[in-house]
GROMACS .gro file of C-alpha atoms in nm:
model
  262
    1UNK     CA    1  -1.489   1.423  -4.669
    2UNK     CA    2  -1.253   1.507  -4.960
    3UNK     CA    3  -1.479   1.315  -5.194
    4UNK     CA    4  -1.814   1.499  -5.095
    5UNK     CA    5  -1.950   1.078  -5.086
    6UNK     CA    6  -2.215   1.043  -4.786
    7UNK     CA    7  -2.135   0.764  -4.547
    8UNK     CA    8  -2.359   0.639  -4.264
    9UNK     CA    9  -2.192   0.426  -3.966
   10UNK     CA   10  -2.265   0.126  -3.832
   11UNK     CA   11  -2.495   0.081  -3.564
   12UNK     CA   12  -2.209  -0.061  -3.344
   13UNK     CA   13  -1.966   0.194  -3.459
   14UNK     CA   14  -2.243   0.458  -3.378
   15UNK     CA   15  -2.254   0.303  -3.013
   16UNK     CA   16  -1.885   0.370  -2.979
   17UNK     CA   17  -1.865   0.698  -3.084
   18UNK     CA   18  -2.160   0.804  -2.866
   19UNK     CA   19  -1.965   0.618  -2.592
   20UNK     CA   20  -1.777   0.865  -2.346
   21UNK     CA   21  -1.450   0.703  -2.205
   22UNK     CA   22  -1.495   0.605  -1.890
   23UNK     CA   23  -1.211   0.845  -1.641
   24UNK     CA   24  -1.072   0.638  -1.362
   25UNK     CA   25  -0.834   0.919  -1.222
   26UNK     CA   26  -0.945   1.170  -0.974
   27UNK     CA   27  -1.075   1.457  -1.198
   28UNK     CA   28  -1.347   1.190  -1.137
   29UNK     CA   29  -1.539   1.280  -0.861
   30UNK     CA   30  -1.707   0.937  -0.816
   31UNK     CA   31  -1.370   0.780  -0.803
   32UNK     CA   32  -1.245   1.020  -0.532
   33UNK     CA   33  -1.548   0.904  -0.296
   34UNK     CA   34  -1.479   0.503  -0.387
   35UNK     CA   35  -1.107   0.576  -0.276
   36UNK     CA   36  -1.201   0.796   0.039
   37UNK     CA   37  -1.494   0.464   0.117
   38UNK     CA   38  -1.216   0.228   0.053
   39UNK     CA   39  -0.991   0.453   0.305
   40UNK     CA   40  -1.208   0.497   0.613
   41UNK     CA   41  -1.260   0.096   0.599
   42UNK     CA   42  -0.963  -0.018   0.582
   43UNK     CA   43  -0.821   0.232   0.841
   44UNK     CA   44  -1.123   0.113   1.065
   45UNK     CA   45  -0.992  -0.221   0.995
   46UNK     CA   46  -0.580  -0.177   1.075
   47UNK     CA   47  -0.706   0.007   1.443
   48UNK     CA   48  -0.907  -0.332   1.502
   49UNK     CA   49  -0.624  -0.554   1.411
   50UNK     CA   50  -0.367  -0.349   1.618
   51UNK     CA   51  -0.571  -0.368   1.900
   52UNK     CA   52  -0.530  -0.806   1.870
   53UNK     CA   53  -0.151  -0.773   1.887
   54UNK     CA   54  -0.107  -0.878   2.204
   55UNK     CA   55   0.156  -1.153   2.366
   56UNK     CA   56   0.003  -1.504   2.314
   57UNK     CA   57  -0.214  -1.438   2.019
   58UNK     CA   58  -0.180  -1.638   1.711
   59UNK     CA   59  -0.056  -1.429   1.426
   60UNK     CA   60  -0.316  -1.638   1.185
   61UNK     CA   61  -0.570  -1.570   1.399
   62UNK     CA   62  -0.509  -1.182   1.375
   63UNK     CA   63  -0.471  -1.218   0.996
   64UNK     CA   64  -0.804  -1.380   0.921
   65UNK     CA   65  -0.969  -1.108   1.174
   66UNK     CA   66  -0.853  -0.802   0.969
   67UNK     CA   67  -0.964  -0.981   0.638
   68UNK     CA   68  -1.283  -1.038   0.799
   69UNK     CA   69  -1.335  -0.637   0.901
   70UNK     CA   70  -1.243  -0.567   0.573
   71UNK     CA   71  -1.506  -0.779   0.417
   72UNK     CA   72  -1.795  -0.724   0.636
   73UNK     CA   73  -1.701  -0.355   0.632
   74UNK     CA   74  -1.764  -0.394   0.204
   75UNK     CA   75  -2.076  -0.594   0.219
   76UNK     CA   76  -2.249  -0.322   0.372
   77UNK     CA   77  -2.192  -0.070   0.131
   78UNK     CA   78  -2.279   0.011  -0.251
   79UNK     CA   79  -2.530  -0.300  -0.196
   80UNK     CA   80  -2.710  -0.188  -0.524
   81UNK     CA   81  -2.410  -0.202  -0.745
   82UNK     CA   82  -2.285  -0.450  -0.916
   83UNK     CA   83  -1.910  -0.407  -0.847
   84UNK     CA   84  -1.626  -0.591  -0.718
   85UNK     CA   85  -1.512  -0.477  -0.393
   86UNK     CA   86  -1.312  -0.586  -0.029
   87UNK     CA   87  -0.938  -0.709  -0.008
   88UNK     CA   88  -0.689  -0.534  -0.202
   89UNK     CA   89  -0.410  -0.642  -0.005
   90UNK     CA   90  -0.453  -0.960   0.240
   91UNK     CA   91  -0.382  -0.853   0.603
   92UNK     CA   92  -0.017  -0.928   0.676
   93UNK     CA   93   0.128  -0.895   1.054
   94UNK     CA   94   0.514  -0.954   1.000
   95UNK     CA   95   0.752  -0.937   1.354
   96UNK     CA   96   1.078  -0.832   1.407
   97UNK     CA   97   1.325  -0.886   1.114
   98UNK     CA   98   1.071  -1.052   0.874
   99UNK     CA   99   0.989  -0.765   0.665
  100UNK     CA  100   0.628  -0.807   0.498
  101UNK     CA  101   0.388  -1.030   0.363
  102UNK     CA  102   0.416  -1.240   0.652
  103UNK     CA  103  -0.044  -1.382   0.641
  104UNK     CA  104   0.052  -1.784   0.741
  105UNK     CA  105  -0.225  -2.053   0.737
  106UNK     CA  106  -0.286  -2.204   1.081
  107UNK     CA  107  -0.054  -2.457   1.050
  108UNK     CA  108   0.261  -2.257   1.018
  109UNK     CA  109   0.144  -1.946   1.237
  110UNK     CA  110   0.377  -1.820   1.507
  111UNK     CA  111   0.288  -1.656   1.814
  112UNK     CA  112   0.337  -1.294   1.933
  113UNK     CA  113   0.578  -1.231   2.233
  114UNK     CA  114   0.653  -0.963   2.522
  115UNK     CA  115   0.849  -0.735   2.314
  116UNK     CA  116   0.812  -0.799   1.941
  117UNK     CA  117   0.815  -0.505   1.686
  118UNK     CA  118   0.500  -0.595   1.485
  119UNK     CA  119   0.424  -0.442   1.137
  120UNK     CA  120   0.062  -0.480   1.023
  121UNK     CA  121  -0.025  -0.364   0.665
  122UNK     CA  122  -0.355  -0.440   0.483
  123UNK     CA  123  -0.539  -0.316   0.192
  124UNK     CA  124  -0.899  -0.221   0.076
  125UNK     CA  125  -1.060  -0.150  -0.261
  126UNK     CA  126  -1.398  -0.046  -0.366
  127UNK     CA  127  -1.445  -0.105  -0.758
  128UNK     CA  128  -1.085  -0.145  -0.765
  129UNK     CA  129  -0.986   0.176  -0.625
  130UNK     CA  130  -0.729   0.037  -0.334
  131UNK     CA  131  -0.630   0.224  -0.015
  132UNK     CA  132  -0.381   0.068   0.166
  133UNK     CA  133  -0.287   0.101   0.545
  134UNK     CA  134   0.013  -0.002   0.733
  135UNK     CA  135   0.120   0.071   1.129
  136UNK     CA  136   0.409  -0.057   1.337
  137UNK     CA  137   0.317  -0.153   1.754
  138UNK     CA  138   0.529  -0.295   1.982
  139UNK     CA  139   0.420  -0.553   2.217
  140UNK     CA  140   0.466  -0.408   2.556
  141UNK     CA  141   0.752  -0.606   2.780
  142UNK     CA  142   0.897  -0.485   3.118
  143UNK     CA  143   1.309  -0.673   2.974
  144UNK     CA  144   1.331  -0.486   2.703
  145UNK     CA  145   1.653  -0.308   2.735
  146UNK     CA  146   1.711   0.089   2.707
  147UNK     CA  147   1.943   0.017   2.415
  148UNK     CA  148   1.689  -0.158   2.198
  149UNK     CA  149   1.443   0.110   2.324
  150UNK     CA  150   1.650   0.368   2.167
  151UNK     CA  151   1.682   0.206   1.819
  152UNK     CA  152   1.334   0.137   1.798
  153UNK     CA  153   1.211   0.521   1.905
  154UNK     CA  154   1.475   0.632   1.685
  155UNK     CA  155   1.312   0.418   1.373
  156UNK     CA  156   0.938   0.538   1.470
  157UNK     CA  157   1.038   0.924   1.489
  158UNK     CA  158   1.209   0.899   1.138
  159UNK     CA  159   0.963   0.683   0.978
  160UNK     CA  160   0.703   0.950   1.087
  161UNK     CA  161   0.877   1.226   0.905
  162UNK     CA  162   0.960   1.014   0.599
  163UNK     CA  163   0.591   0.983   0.579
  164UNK     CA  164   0.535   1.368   0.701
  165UNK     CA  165   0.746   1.454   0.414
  166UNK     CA  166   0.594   1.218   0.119
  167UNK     CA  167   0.278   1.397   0.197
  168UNK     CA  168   0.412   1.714   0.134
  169UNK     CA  169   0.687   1.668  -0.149
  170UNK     CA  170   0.443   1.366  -0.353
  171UNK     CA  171   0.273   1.640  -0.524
  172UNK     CA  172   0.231   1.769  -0.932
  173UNK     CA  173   0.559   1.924  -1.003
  174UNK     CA  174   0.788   1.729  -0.770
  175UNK     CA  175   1.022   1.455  -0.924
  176UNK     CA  176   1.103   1.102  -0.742
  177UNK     CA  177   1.481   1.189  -0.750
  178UNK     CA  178   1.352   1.477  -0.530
  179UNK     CA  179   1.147   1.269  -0.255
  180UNK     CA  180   1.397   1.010  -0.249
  181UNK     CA  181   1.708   1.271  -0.191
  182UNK     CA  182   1.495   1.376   0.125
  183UNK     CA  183   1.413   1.005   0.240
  184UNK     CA  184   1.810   0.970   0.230
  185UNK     CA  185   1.841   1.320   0.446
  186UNK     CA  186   1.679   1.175   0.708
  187UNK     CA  187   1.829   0.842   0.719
  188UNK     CA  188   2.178   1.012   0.752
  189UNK     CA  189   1.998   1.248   1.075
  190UNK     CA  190   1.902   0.979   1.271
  191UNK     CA  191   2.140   0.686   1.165
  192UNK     CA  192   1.925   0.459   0.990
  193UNK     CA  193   1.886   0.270   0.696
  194UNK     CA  194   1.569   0.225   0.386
  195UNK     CA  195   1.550  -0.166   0.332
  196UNK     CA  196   1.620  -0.237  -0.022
  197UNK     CA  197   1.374  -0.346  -0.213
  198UNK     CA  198   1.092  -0.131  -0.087
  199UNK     CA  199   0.945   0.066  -0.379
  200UNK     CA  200   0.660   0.315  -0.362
  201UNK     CA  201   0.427   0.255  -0.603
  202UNK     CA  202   0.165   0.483  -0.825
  203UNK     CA  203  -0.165   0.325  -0.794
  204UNK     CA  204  -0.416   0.245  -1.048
  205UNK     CA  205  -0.751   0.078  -1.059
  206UNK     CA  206  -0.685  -0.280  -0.993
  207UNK     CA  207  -0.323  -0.215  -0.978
  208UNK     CA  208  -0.107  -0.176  -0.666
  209UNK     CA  209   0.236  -0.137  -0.862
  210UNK     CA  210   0.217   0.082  -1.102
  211UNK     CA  211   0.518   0.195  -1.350
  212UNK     CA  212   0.581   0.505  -1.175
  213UNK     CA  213   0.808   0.423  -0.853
  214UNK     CA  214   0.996   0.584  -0.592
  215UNK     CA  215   1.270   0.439  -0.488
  216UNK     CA  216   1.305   0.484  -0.127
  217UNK     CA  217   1.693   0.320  -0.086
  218UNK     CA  218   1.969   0.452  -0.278
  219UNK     CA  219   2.201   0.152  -0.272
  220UNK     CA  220   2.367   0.017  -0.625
  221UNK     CA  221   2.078  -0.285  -0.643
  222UNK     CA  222   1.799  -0.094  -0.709
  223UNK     CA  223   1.723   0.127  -0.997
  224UNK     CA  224   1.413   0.329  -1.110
  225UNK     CA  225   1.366   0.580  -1.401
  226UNK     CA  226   1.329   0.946  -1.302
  227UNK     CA  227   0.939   1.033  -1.341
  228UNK     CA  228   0.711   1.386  -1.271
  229UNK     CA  229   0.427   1.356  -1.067
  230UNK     CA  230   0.134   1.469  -1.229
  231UNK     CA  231  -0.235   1.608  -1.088
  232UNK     CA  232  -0.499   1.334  -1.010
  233UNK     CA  233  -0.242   1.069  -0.949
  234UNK     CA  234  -0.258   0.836  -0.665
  235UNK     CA  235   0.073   0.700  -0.480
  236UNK     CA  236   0.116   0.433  -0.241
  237UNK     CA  237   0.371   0.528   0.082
  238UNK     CA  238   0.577   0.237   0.181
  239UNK     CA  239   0.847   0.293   0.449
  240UNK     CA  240   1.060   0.058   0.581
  241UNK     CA  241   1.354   0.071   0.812
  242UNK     CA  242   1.636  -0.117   1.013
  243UNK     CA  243   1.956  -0.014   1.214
  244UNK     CA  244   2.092  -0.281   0.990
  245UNK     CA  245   2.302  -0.269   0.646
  246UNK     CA  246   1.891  -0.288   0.469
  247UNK     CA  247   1.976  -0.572   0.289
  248UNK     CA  248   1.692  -0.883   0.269
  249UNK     CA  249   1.694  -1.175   0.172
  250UNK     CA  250   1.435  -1.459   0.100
  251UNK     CA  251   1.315  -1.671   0.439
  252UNK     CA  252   1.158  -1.975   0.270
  253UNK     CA  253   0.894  -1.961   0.409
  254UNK     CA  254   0.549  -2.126   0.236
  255UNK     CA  255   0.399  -1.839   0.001
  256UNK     CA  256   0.069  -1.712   0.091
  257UNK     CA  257   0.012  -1.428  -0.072
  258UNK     CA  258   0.002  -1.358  -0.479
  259UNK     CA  259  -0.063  -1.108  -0.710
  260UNK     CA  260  -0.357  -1.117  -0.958
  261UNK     CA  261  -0.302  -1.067  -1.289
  262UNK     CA  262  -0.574  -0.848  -1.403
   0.00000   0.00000   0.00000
């Protein structure tokens, strides 16, 4: 001190000092093993539910079973702890051109047919560390016609590489602009379209949608600000795609699933 005066602190001021900040990112080891925990359940969980989609079953039925494997899967782990833990994301089975966060009470459930393209996507956290897991099946049907076959092997092959290649290029360095510019390469290749809309998102504890986003359509509607990646960063992959124009619009359908506002 300029003054040369003596000053002793507070004991609660002493307590936060001595306090280290707690790291939530994955220079933290302990965080990399909750994420990796949170991982290998809920991709235990998304083989179970794919396994249910089957003509005739009840898509609230298969909804409530993945939530289920997700929580049992928690309450066996970490016992000790006093943490918060299980669904992230509720499990959502959405068919043909609905597009996501289709999880319907009883009352309004559908039922899966011979044929239907079914999209599946769940999530998990441990401590608030989410992984999130998403797969597209199609229900097996002997009418399905060699046209339709096409479009939808066409889809699968480029939504594998889209993911192939936000593995690679989602890394410190790489810019958004950059992954998004390839996304669009491969639409053009194989004639498809991104849906609008469909943002991937950074992730942070307790937080699905972070600010950092890549924007996976480049149509007019949708605009995100240009961003770096940086080390120890976690992104969500979210790939969606249609033969159609990619626009969507609103179903009406009863809202079931929300966002909590941490």
């Amino acid at each position: 001190l300029d003054s040369g005066n003596q000053f002793e602190m507070s004991d609660h001021e002493n307590e936060s000092y001595s306090e280290e900040e707690e790291i939530t990112d994955l220079s933290n080891p302990t965080v990399v093993l909750k994420y990796k925990t949170a991982a290998d359940i809920v991709n235990k969980a998304l083989q179970g539910v794919l396994s249910q989609c089957t003509a005739g079953k009840q898509i609230s039925d298969i909804c409530a079973f993945g939530d289920l494997l997700i929580e049992k899967q928690c309450a066996e782990i970490f016992k000790n702890k006093d943490m918060e833990k299980g669904i992230a994301f509720p499990t959502c089975v959405s068919v043909n051109d609905v597009v996501c966060n289709y999880s319907p009470f009883p009352s309004d459930s559908k039922t899966l047919e011979a044929g239907d393209v079914v999209k599946v996507d769940m999530g998990c956290h441990i401590d608030g560390y989410v992984a999130m897991a998403a797969n597209t099946v199609i229900i097996p049907s002997e009418k399905m016609e060699e046209a339709r076959k096409t479009e939808i092997n066409d889809l699968m092959a480029a939504a594998y590489l889209m993911g192939e290649v936000c593995q690679r290029m989602i890394k410190p360095g790489n810019t958004n602009v950059q992954v998004s510019e390839a996304l669009s390469t491969i639409c053009k290749a194989y004639d498809v379209n991104m849906l609008q809309g469909i943002l991937m998102h950074q992730m942070k504890r307790f937080v699905i949608d972070g600010n950092k986003v890549i924007l996976s359509c480049n149509c007019d509607t949708d605009r995100v600000d240009e961003c770096t990646f940086e080390p120890n960063e976690v992104y969500q992959v979210d790939i969606a795609l249609t033969k159609g124009d990619g626009k969507t619009r609103a179903i009406g359908d009863r809202t079931t699933v929300f966002r909590r506002n941490v």
